[in-house]
XYZ file of C-alpha atoms in Angstrom:
382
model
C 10.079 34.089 11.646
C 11.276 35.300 14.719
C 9.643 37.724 17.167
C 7.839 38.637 20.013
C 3.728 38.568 19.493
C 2.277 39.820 22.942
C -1.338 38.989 22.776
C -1.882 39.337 19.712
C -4.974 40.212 21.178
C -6.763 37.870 21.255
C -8.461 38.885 24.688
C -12.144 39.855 25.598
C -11.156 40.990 29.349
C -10.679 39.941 32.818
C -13.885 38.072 32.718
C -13.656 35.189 34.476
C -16.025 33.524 37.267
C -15.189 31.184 40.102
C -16.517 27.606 39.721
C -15.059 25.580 43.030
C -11.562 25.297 42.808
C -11.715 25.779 38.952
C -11.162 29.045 37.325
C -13.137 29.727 33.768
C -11.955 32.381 31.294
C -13.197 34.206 28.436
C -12.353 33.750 25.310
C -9.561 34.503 23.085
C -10.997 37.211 20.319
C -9.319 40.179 18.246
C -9.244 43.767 20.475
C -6.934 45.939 21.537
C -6.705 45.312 25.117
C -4.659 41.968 26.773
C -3.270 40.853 30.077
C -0.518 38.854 29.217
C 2.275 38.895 27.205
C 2.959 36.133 24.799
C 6.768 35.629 23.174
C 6.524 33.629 20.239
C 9.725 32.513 18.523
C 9.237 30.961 14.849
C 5.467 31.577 14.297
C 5.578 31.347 10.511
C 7.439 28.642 9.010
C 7.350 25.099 6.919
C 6.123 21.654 8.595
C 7.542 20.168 10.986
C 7.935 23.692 12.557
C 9.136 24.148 15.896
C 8.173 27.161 18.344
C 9.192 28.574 21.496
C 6.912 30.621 23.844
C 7.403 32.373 26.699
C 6.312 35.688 28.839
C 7.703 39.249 28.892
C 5.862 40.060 32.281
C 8.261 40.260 35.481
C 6.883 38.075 38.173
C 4.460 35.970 36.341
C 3.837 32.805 37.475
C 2.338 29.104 36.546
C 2.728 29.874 32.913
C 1.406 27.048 30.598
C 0.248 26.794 26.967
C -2.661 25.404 25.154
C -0.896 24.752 21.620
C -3.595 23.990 19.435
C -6.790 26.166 20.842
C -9.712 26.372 19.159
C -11.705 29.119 20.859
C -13.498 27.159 23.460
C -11.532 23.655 24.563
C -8.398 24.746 26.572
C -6.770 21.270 26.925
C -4.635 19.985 26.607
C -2.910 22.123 28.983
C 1.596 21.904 28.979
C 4.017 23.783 30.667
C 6.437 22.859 28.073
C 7.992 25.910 26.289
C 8.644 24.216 22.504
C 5.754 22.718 20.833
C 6.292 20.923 17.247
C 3.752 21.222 14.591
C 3.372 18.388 12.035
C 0.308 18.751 10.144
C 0.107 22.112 7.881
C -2.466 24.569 9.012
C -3.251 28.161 11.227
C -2.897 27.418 14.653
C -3.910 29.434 17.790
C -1.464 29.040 20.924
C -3.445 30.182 24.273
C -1.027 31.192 27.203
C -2.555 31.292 30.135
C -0.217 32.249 33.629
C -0.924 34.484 37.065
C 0.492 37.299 38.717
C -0.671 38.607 42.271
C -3.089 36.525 42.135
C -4.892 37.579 39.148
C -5.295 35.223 35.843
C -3.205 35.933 32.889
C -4.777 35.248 28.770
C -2.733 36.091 25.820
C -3.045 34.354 22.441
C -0.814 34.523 18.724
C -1.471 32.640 15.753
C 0.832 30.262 14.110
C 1.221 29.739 10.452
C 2.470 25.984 9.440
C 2.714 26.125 5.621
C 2.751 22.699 3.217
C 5.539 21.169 1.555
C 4.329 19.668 -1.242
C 6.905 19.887 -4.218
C 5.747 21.809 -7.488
C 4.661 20.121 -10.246
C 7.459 19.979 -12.932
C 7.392 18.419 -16.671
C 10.230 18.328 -18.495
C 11.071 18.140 -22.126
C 14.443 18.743 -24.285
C 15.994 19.145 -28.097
C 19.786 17.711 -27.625
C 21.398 19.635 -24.800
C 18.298 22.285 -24.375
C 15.801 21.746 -21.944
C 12.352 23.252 -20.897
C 10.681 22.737 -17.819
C 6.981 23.750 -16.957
C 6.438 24.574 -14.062
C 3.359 25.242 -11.764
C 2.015 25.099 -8.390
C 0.348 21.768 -6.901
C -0.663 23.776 -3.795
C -4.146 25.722 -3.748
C -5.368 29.204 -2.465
C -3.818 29.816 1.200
C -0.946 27.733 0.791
C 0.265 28.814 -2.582
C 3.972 29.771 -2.953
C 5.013 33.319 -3.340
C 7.971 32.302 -5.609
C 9.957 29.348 -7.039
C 13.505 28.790 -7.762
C 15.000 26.476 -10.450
C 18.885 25.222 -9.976
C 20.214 24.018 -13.211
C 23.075 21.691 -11.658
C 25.632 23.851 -13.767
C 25.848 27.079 -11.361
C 22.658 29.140 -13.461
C 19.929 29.817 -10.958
C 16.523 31.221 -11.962
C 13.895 32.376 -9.665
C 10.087 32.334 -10.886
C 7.590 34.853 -10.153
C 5.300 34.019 -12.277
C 2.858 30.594 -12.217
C 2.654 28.866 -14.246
C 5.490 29.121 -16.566
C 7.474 27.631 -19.177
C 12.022 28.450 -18.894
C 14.087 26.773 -21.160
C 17.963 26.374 -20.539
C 21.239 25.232 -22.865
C 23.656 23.331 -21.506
C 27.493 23.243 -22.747
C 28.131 19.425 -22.346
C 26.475 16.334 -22.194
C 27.079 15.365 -18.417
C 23.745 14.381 -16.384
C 21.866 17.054 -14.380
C 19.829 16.755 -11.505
C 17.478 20.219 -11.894
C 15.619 21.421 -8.651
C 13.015 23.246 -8.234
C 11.713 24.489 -4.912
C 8.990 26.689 -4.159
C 8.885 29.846 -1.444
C 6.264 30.967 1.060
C 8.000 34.551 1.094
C 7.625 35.167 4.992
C 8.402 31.300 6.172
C 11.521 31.038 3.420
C 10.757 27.415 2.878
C 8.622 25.107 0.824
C 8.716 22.002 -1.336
C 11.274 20.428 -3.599
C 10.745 18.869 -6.861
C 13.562 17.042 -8.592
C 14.222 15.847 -11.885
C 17.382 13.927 -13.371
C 17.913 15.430 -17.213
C 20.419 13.458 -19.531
C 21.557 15.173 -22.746
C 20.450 13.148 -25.738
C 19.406 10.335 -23.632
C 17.012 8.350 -26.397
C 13.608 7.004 -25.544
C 13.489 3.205 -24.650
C 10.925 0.430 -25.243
C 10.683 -0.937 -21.484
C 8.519 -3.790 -21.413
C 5.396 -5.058 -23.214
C 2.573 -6.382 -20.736
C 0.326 -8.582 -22.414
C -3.280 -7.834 -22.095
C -4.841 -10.624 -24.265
C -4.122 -12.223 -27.297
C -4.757 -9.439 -29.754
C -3.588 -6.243 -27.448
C -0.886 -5.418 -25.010
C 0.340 -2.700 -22.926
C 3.495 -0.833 -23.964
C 5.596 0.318 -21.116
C 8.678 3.343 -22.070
C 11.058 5.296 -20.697
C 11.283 8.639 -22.270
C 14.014 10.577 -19.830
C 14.013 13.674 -22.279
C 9.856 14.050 -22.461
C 9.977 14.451 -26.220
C 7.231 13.892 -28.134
C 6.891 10.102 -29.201
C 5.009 8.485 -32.290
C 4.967 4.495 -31.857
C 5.928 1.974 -34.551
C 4.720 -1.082 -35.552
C 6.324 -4.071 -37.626
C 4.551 -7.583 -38.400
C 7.067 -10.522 -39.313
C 10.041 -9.052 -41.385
C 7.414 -6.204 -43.186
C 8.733 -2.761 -43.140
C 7.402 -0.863 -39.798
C 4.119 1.613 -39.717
C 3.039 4.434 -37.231
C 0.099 3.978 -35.036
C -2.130 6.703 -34.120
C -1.399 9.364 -31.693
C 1.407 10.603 -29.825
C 2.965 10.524 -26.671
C 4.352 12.738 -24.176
C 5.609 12.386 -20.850
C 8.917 10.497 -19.036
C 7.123 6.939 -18.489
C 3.806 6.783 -21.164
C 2.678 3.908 -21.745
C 0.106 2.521 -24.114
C -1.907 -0.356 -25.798
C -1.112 -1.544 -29.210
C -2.316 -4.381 -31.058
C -0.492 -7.841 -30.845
C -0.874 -10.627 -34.033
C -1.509 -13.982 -32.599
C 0.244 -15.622 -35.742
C 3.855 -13.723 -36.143
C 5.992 -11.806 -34.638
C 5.329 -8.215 -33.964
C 7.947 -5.812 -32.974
C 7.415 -2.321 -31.729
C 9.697 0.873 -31.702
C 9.027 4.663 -30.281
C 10.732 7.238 -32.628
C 10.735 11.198 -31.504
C 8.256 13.378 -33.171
C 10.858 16.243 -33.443
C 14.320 16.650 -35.786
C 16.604 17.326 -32.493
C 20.530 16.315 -32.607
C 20.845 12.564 -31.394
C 16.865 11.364 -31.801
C 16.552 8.439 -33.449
C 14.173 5.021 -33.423
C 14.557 3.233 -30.107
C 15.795 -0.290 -30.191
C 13.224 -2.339 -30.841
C 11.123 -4.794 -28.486
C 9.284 -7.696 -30.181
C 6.732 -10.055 -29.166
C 6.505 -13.453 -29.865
C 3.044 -15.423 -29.980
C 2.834 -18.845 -28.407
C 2.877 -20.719 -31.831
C 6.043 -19.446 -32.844
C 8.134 -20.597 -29.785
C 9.991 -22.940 -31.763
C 12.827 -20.580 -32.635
C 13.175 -19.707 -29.077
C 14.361 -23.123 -28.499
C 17.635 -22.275 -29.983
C 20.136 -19.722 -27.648
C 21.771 -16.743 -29.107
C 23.996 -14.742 -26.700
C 22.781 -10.836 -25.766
C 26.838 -10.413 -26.168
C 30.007 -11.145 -27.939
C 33.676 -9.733 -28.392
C 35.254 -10.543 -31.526
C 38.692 -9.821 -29.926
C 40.447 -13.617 -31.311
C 40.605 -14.836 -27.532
C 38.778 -18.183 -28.302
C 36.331 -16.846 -26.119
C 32.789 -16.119 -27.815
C 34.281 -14.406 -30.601
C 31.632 -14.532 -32.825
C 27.749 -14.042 -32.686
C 25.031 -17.084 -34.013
C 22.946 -19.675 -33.125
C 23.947 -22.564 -30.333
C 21.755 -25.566 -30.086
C 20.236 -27.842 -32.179
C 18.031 -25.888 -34.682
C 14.671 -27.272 -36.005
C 14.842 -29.140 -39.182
C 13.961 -26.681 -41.815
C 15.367 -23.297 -43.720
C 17.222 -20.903 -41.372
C 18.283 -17.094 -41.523
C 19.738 -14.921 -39.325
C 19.968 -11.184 -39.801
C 21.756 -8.464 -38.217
C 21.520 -4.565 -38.679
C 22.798 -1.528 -36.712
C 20.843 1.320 -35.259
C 20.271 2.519 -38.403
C 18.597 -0.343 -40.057
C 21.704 -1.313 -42.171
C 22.139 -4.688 -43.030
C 25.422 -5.768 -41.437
C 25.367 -9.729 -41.571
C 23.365 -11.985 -42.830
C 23.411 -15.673 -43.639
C 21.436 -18.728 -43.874
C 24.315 -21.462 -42.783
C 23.733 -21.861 -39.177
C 27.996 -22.850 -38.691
C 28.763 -19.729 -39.914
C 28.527 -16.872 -37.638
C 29.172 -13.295 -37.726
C 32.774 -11.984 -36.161
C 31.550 -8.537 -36.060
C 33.286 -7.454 -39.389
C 31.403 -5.572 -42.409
C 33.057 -5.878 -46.095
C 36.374 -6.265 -44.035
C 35.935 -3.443 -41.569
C 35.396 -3.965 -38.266
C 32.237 -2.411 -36.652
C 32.297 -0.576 -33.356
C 31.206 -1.178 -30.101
C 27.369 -1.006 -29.829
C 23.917 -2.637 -29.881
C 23.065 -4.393 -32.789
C 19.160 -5.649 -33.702
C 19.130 -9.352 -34.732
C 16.580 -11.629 -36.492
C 16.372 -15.607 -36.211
C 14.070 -17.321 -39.242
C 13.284 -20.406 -39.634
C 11.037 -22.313 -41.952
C 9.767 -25.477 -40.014
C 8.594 -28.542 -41.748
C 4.927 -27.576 -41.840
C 6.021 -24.735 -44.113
C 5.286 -22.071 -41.418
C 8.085 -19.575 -40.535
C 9.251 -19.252 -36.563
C 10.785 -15.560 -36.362
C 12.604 -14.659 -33.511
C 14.238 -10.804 -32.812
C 16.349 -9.312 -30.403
C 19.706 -7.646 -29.983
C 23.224 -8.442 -29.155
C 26.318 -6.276 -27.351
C 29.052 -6.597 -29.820
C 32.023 -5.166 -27.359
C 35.742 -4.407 -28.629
C-alpha cells in the first residue's frame, strides 16, 4: 500500500527535557496533535516487505528512523530511508528530525503479514477433482480471500473458509492447481501447490520392515482416493484388512508371515473410471530366499531380435518342482508353465499381448518338500 501517513499520531507533545548533550522525548501514543510529518511508502504488505520513509516538512533537518520502536527503546537509530522487514508482525517506525532548532516526533505503523500457504487436500473420480481448502493461518493473520488456478484457464476465487470446489477436466494431461491466499489490503499471501494426474492409480511404494511379524506399508496415492489394503499369503486368493486410507502418501502397518510369501495391494474404495488394484508388492521371509537365487529380468521385448525375446528363469534353479506364473492387471492367467527351458514370448492362445506390466510368480518345491515362492513383475515392451 502506498501513501503518505503523517504522524499517525502517535505524539504526546513537545515534551522533552535536556539531559547534557542528550535530548529525551516523549513517547509515541494515539492523539490528534504531531510535529512531524512521516511519508510512508508500502506500509501494508507480505514478508519480506520493503518501505520507504521520508518527511513532508520544508526545511527539516537530521531526519533518522527508529524502524522497529517499541514505545520506550529508540535505537537503533538509521538515517537510511528503506528498511526491509523479514519476520511477520505490526511494527511501529519512529521518525525523529529538527527544524529551527526544535525536535521533530512522528510515528506510523507497519503491517508485515505471513506467507504461509493454505492447507489443501485433494481427491478425484477419473478426470474430476475436489480440493478442500482452508486456512493454516490464525486470527490476525487470516486471509481475506483465496484463489484456486486450475492449470486449464478456469479461475475460482474463495470467500468462504473452509470449503470444498470440485472441477472437471476435458483431457487427461497433468495439472499443477494453485492455490494462493489474499490479505485484501496487502494483495499478497501464500501459495499452495498441488500436481493432479487424471486417473493416475495408487501405487504400493515400499514395505519397511518393522519386525518379523509386522511391517510398514509406504504408498503413493496422487489422486487422494479412498484406499482399502489387500492382503495375499503364498498363492491364496487376497483379503481386505481393516480400515481405510486417505491421503496422497498414507502409510500403514500390516502383518508379515515369517513362513511364506505375503504380497500386498491397495485397491480404491470408490467405482471411478480407471481405478483398479495397484500392482502388487510382496515380501519375502528369510527362509524362502532360495528362489531369489535364480534371476528373472524386470523386462523383455518379444520383437524376434535375438535379444531377450522372451521372459523366464536364468540360472541354475534348485533341484526340485518349478512353476512360473504370469497374469495381467487384471488377474488373468496369461502364461504359465512348469519347464524351466520354456519361457513365455509374450503371446496368449496365439495373440500377442500389449505393451504393459505384467505380475509374475516363481515356485519351487525344494527337496525338503517346502515351497520357495517368489513374485514380482516384468515390462513386456513391443
Amino acid at each position: 500500500m502506498n501513501g503518505r501517513v503523517t504522524g499517525i499520531g502517535l505524539v504526546i507533545g513537545l515534551l522533552w527535557m535536556i539531559s547534557g548533550s542528550s535530548v529525551v522525548y516523549a513517547q509515541c501514543a494515539t492523539s490528534t496533535s504531531f510535529t512531524g510529518s512521516l511519508r510512508v511508502r508500502n506500509s501494508i504488505g507480505c514478508v519480506p516487505l520493503t518501505v520507504q520513509t521520508g518527511s513532508d516538512l520544508v526545511g527539516v533537518q537530521n531526519v533518522r528512523y527508529v524502524y522497529e520502536y517499541d514505545g520506550q527503546r529508540e535505537t537503533p537509530i538509521t538515517a537510511a530511508s528503506t528498511y526491509t522487514y523479514k519476520k511477520p508482525g505490526e511494527y511501529r517506525i519512529l521518525q525523529l528530525s529538527e527544524k529551527e532548532g526544535l525536535p521533530l516526533r512522528a510515528c506510523a505503523t507497519i503491517i508485515v503479514y505471513d506467507t504461509i500457504p493454505p492447507t489443501v487436500d485433494l481427491t478425484a473420480c477419473g478426470n474430476q477433482v475436489t480440493l478442500r481448502v482452508s486456512d493454516s493461518q490464525t486470527d490476525f493473520w487470516r486471509y481475506d480471500y483465496m484463489v484456486v488456478r486450475w492449470d486449464d484457464g478456469r479461475v475460482d476465487t474463495l470467500k468462504t473458509i473452509p470449503v470444498a470446489i470440485g472441477h472437471t477436466y476435458t483431457n487427461t494431461s497433468p495439472r499443477r492447481i494453485q492455490v494462493q491466499g489474499f490479505h485484501r489490503y496487502g494483495q499478497c499471501g501464500g501459495t499452495a501447490s498441488r500436481l493432479f494426474v487424471p486417473n493416475q492409480p495408487a501405487v504400493v511404494r515400499g514395505l519397511e520392515l518393522l519386525n518379523l511379524q509386522t511391517g510398514q506399508l509406504r504408498i503413493d496415492n496422487p489422486s487422494g482416493t479412498p484406499l482399502t489394503v489387500e492382503r495375499r499369503l503364498g498363492n491364496g486368493v487376497y483379503s481386505k484388512l481393516p480400515g481405510t486410507l486417505s491421503g496422497n502418501a498414507p502409510s500403514t502397518s500390516v502383518p508379515l508371515d515369517s513362513a511364506e510369501i505375503t504380497c500386498f495391494r491397495v485397491v480404491p474404495t470408490s467405482n471411478c473410471p480407471g481405478e483398479n488394484p495397484s500392482p502388487e508388492l510382496c515380501y519375502t521371509p528369510p527362509n524362502q530366499a532360495a528362489a531369489d537365487a535364480v534371476y528373472l529380468p524386470d523386462a523383455f521385448s518379444p520383437n524376434d531380435d535375438g535379444v531377450n525375446d522372451t521372459f523366464g528363469p536364468v540360472g541354475k534353479l534348485p533341484p526340485g518342482d518349478f512353476r512360473l506364473t504370469v497374469a495381467d492387471r487384471w488377474g488373468r492367467i496369461v502364461f504359465s508353465t512348469d519347464d524351466p527351458l520354456s519361457p513365455w514370448d509374450g503371446v496368449l492362445n496365439g495373440q500377442s499381448l500389449p505393451t504393459g506390466t505384467y505380475a509374475y510368480q516363481l515356485e519351487v518345491r525344494l527337496s525338503s518338500g517346502q515351497i520357495s515362492r517368489r513374485s514380482g513383475r516384468v515390462q513386456l515392451i513391443r
